[in-house]
Coordinates of C-alpha atoms and ligand atoms in Angstrom, one line a residue:
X1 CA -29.4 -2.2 15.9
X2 CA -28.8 -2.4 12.0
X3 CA -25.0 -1.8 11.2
X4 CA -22.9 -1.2 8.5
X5 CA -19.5 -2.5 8.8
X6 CA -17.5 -0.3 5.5
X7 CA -14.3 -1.1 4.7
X8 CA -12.7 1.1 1.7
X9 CA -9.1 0.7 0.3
X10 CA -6.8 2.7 -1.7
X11 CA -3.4 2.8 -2.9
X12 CA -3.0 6.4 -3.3
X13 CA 1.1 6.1 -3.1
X14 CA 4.1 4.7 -1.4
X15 CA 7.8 5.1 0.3
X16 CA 10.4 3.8 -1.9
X17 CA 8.7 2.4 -4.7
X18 CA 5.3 0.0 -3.5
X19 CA 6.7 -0.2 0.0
X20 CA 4.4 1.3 2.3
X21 CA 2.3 4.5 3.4
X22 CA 4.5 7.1 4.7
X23 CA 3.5 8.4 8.4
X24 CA 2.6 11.7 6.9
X25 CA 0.3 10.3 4.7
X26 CA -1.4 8.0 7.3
X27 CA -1.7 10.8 9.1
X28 CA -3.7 13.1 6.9
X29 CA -6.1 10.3 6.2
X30 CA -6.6 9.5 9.8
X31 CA -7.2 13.3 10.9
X32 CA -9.6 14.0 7.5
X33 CA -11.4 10.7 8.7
X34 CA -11.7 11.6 11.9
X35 CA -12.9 15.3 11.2
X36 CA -15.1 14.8 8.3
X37 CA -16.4 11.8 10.1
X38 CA -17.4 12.9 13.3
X39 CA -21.1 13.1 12.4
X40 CA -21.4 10.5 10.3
X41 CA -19.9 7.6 11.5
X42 CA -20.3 6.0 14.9
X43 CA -16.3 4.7 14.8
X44 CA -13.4 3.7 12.4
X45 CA -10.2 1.9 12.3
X46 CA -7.5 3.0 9.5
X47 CA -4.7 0.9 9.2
X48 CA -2.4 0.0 6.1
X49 CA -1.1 -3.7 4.3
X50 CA 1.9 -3.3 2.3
X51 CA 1.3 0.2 -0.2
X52 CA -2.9 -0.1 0.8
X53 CA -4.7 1.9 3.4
X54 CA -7.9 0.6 4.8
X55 CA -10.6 2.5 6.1
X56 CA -12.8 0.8 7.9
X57 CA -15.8 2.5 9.4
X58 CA -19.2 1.9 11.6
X59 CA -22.7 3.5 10.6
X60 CA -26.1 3.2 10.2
X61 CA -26.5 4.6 7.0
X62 CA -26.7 1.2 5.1
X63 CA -24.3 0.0 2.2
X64 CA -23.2 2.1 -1.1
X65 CA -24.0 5.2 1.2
X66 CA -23.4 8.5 -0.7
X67 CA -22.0 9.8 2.2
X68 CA -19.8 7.4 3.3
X69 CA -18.5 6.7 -0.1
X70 CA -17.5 10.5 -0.3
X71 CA -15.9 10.6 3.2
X72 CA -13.7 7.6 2.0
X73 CA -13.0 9.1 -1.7
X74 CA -12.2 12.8 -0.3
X75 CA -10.0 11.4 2.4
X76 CA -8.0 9.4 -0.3
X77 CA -8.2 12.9 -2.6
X78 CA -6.5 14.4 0.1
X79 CA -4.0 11.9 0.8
X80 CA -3.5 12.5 -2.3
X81 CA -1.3 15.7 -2.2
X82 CA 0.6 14.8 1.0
X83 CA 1.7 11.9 -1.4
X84 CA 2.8 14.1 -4.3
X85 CA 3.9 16.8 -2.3
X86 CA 6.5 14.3 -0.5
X87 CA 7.1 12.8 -4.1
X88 CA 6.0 9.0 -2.9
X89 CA 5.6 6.7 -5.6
X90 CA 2.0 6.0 -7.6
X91 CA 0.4 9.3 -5.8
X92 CA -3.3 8.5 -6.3
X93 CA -2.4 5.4 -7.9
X94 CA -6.0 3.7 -7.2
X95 CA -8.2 7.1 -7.8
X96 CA -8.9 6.1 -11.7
X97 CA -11.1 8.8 -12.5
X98 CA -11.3 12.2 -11.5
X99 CA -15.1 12.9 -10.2
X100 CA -17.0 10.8 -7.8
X101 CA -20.6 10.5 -8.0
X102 CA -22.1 8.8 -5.2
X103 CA -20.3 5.2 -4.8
X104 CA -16.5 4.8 -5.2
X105 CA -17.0 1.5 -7.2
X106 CA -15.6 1.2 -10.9
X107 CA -13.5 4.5 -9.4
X108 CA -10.9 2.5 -8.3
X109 CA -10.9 1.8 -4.3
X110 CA -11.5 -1.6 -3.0
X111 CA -14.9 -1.6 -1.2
X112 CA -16.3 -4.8 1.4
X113 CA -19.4 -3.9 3.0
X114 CA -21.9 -5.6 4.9
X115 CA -25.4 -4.7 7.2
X116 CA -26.6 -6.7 9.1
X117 CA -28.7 -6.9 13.0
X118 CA -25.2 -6.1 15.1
X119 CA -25.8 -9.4 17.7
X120 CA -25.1 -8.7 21.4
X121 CA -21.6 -10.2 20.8
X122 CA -20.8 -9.4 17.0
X123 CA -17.2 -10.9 16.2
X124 CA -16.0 -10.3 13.0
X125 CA -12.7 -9.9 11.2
X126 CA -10.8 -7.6 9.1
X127 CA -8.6 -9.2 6.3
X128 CA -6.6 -6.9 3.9
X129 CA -4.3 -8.3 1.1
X130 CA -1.5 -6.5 -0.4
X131 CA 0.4 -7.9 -4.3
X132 CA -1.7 -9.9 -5.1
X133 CA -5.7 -10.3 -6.5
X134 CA -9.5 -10.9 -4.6
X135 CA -9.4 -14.4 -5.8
X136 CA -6.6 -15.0 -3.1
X137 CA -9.7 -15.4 -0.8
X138 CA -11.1 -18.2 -2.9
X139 CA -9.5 -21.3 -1.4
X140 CA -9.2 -20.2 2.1
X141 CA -12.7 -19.0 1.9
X142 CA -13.8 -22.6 0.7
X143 CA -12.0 -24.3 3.5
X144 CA -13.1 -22.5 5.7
X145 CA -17.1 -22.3 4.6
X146 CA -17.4 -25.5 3.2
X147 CA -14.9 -28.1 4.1
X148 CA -15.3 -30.2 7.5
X149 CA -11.6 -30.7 7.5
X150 CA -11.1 -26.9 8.4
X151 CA -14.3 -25.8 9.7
X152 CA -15.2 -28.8 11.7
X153 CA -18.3 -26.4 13.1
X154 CA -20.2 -28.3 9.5
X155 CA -20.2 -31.4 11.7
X156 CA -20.3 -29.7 15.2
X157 CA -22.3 -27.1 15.1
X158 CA -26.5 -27.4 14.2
X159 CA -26.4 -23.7 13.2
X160 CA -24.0 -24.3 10.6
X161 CA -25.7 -27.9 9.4
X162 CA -26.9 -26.8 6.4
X163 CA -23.6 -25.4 4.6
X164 CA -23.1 -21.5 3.4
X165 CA -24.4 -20.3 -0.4
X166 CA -21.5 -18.8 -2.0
X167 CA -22.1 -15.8 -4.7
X168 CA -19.4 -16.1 -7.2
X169 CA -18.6 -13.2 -9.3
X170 CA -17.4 -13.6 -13.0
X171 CA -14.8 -10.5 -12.7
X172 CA -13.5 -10.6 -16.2
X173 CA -17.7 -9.3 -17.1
X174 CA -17.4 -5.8 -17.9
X175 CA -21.0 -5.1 -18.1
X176 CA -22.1 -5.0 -14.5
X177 CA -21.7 -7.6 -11.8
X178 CA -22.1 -11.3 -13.3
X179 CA -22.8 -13.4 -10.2
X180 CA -23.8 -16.8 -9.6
X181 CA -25.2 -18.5 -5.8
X182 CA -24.3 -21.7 -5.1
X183 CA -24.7 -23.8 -2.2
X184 CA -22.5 -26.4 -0.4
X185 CA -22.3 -28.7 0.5
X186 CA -25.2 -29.4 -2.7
X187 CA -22.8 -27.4 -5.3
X188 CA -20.2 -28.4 -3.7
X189 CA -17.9 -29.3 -6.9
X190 CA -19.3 -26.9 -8.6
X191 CA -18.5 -24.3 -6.4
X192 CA -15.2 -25.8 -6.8
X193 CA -14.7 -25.7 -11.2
X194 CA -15.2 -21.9 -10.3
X195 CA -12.9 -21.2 -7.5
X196 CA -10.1 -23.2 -9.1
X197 CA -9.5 -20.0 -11.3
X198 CA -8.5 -17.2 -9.2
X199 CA -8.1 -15.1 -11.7
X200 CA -12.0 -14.9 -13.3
X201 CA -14.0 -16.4 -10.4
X202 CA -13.6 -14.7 -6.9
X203 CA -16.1 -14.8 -4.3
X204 CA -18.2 -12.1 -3.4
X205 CA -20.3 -12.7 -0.6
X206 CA -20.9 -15.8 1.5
X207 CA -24.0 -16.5 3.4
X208 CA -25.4 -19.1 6.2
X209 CA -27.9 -21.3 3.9
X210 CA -30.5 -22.1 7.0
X211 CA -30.6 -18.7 8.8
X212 CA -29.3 -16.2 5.2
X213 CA -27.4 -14.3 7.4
X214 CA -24.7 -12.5 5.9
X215 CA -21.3 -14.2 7.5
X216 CA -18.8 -12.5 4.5
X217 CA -18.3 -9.6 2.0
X218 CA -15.6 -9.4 -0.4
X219 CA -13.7 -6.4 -2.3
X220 CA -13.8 -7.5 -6.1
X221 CA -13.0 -4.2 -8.3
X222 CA -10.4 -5.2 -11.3
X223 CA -8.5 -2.3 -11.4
X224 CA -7.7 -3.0 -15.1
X225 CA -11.2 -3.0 -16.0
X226 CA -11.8 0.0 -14.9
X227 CA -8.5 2.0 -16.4
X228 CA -8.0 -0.4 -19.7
X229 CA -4.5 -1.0 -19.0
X230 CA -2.2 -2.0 -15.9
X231 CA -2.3 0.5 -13.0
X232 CA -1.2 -1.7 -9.8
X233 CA -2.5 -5.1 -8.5
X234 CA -6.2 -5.2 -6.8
X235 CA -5.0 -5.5 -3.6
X236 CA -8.4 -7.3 -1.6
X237 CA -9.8 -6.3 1.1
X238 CA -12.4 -9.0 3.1
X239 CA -14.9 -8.8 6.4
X240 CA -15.8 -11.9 7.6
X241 CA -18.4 -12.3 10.6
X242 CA -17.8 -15.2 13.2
X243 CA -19.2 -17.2 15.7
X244 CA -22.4 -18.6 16.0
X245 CA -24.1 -19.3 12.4
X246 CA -20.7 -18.5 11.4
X247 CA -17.7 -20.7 11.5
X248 CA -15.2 -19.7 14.4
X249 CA -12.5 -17.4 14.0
X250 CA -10.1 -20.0 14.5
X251 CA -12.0 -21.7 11.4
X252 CA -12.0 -18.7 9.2
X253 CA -8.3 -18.6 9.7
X254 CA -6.6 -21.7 9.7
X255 CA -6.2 -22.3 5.7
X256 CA -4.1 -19.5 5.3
X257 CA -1.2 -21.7 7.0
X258 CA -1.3 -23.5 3.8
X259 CA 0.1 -20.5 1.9
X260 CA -1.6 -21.3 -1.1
X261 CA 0.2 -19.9 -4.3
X262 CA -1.7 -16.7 -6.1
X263 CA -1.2 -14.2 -8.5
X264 CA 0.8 -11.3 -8.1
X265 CA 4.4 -9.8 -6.2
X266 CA 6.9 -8.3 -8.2
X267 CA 4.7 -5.9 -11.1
X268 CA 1.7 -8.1 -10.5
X269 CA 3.0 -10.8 -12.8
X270 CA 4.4 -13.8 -11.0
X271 CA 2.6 -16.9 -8.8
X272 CA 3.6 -16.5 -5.5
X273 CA 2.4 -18.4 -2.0
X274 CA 0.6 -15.7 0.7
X275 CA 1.8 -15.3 3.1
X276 CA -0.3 -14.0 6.7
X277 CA 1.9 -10.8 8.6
X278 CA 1.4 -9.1 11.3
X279 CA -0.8 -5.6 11.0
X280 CA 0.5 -2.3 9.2
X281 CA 3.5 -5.2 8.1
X282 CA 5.3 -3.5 5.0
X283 CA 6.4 -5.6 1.5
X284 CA 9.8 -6.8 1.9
X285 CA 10.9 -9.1 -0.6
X286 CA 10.7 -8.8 -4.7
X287 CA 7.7 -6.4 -4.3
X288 CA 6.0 -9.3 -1.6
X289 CA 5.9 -11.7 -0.8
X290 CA 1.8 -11.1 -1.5
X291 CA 0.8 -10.4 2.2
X292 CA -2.4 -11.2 4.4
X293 CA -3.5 -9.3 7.6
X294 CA -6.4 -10.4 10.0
X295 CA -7.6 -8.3 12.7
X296 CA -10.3 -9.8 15.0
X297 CA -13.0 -6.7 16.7
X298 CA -15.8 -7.0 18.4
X299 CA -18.4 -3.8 18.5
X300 CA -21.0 -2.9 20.6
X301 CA -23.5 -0.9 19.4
X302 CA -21.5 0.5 16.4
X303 CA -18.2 1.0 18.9
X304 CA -15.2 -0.9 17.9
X305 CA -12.5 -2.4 20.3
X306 CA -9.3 -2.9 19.5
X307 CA -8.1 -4.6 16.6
X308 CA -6.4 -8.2 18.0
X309 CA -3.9 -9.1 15.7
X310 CA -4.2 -12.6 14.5
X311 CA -1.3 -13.2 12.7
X312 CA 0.8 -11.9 15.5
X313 CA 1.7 -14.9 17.1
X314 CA 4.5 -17.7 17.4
X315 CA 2.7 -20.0 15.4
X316 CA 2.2 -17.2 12.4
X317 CA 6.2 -17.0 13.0
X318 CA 6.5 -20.6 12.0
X319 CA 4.4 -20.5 9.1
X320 CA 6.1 -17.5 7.8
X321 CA 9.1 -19.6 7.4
X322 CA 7.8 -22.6 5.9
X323 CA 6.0 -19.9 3.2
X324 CA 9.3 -18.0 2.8
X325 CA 11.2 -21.3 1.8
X326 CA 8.6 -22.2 -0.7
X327 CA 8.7 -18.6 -2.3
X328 CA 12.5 -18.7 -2.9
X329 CA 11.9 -22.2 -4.1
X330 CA 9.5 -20.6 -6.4
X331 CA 11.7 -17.4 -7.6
X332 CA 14.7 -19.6 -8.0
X333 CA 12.6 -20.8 -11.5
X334 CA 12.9 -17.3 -12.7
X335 CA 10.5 -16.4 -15.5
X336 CA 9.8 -20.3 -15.7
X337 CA 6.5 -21.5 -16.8
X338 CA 4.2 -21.5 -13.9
X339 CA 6.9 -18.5 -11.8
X340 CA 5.3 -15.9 -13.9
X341 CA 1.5 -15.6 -14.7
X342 CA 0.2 -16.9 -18.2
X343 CA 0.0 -14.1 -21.1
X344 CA -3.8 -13.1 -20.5
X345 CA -2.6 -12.0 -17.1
X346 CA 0.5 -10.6 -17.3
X347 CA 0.4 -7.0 -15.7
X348 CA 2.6 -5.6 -17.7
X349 CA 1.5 -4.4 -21.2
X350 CA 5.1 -4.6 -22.6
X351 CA 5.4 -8.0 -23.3
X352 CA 2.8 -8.2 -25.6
X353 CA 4.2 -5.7 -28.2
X354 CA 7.8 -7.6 -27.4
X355 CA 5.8 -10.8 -28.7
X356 CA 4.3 -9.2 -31.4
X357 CA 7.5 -7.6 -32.8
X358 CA 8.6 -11.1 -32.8
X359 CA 5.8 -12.7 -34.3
X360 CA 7.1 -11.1 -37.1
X361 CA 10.2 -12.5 -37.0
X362 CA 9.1 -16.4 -37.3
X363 CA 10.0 -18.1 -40.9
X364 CA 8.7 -21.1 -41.6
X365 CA 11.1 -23.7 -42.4
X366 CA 10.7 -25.2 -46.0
X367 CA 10.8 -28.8 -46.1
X368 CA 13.6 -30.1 -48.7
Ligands
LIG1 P1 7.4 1.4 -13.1 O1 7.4 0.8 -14.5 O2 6.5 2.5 -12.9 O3 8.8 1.6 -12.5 O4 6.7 0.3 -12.2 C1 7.3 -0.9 -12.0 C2 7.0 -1.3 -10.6 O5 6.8 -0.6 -9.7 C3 6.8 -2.8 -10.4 O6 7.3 -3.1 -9.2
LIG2 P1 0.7 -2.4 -6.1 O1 -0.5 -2.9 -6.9 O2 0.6 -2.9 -4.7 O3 0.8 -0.9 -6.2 O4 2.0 -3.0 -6.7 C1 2.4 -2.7 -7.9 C2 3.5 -3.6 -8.4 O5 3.5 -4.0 -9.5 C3 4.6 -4.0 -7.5 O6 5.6 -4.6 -8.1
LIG3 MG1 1.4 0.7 -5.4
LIG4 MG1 -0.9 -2.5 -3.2

């Protein structure tokens, strides 16, 4: 059968600041979800990563579906009101404009989706990122796609011998979606001048180069683009098939031990290394430490089983420690050169008037 795997994401408010989802509020979206749903969808999974909640749903109605679109927006709509009326923080925080008309892209809401021939064994996972950006996906994603070291399938495998194409979206273009395909291992450096800069170039799709099957799908909104100004980090969202044409799970996951340093934590300003948690895990330190989940399913005919949390393991454990110490190495810099993000991408709107005000303040010193 042909698929759809949606996943939709929204920050629509949060215990305590930009903790978390309060159980009330999980609640409401599960049960609109599950109500409004019924028909429409053949199953769903809604979980949360740090102040994000993640709708993921099965269907056969194809991608940037009317219908499925709406049953994600009203759900957040409603979520919505539980989240004023218990006074969380940043109620409808990701809803950037006020009517929907057909697809929740450019609304605000995260959205990764992907159809594809389900195969009688479909493995894919579920990654959802919380403080920090979508081009936290870059280097993992080119570890695990394109480098032999990681994804040792390149060399192993023949149904992954001829490398993945990577589309590339330019998400600092305002005027629809700039993209570019490029192959490894052929593009390979090129492929790498553009994910080097997390912040512009974040990858949007990745497919197998002999067979073109789709292997992953990327969220890629910038929430500042849409509202002009700072309203909250864009949290990523990420499906990624594997097995098979695809590398293996174990492949798709092993970079993010490296907890590569990215944009975001504390008011979506400073450089901070991901780290992986465990599912539905909460932000704990400075607004962060920016978080990763991965949740492995398997479906059957649209039916998904359990989510098996990756990250939930002794290993993870280890790594979260090693990640932790080189955070705290990080924040003990302060505001410090490369701690906090350059100008262009500081969150915050407020130092740029500081910095103007004090423009005006420079003399220049007259030589004697
Ligand atoms: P406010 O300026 O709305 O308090 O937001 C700051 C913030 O939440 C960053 O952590
Ligand atoms: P979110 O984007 O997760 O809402 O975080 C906002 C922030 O600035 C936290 O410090
Ligand atoms: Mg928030
Ligand atoms: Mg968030």
């Amino acid at each position: 059968m042909k698929l759809t795997l949606s996943l939709i994401k929204a920050d629509i408010g949060a215990v305590g600041g930009h903790v978390r989802p309060s159980e009330a509020l999980l609640k409401c979206v599960k049960e609109f979800v599950a109500n409004e749903g019924s028909e429409l969808l053949i199953d769903h999974y809604i979980g949360f990563c740090g102040d994000d909640i993640h709708i993921l749903m099965t269907h056969e109605e194809g991608t940037n579906d009317k219908k499925i679109h709406g049953l994600a927006w009203e759900a957040f709509k409603t979520g919505t009101e539980v989240a004023k009326s218990q006074g969380l923080y940043g109620a409808g925080q990701d809803l950037l404009k006020d009517s929907f008309s057909g697809n929740v892209k450019g609304l605000g809401p995260g959205v990764a989706e992907m159809e594809f021939e389900e195969r009688p064994n479909e493995s894919f996972l579920m990654f959802a990122a919380d403080k920090t950006e979508p081009g936290a996906f870059n280097l993992p994603l080119y570890f695990a796609f394109a480098d032999p070291v990681y994804c040792p399938g390149l060399l192993l495998s023949p149904s992954l011998s001829e490398g993945f194409t990577f589309s590339i979206m330019d998400v600092n273009y305002t005027k629809g979606d700039r993209i570019v395909k490029l192959s490894a291992p052929k593009d390979l450096y090129d492929i790498a001048a553009l994910l080097r800069d997390n912040h512009r170039y974040v990858v949007e799709s990745i497919h197998n180069t002999k067979t073109g099957e789709q292997a992953v799908v990327c969220s890629t909104s910038r929430l500042h683009n849409i509202a002009g100004k700072y309203v909250g980090k864009d949290d990523p969202a990420m499906l990624a098939r594997a097995q098979q044409a695809f590398p293996a799970t174990g492949e798709i996951v092993a970079p993010f031990e490296i907890g590569h340093f990215v944009g975001g934590l504390c008011r979506g300003s400073h450089n901070a290394p991901l780290m992986p948690v465990k599912k539905n895990s909460q932000v704990a330190y400075f607004d962060g430490p920016p978080l990763v989940q991965a949740l492995a399913f398997s479906v059957k005919n649209g039916k998904l089983t359990e989510p098996a949390d990756i990250f939930d393991h002794p290993y993870w454990d280890w790594v979260r420690d090693k990640i932790s110490a080189k955070t705290v190495e990080m924040r003990r810099q302060g505001f410090s050169g490369p701690a906090m993000l350059g100008f262009e991408e500081l969150e915050y709107g407020g130092i740029t008037e500081r910095l103007e005000r004090l423009d005006t303040k420079f003399t220049v010193k007259k030589e004697r």
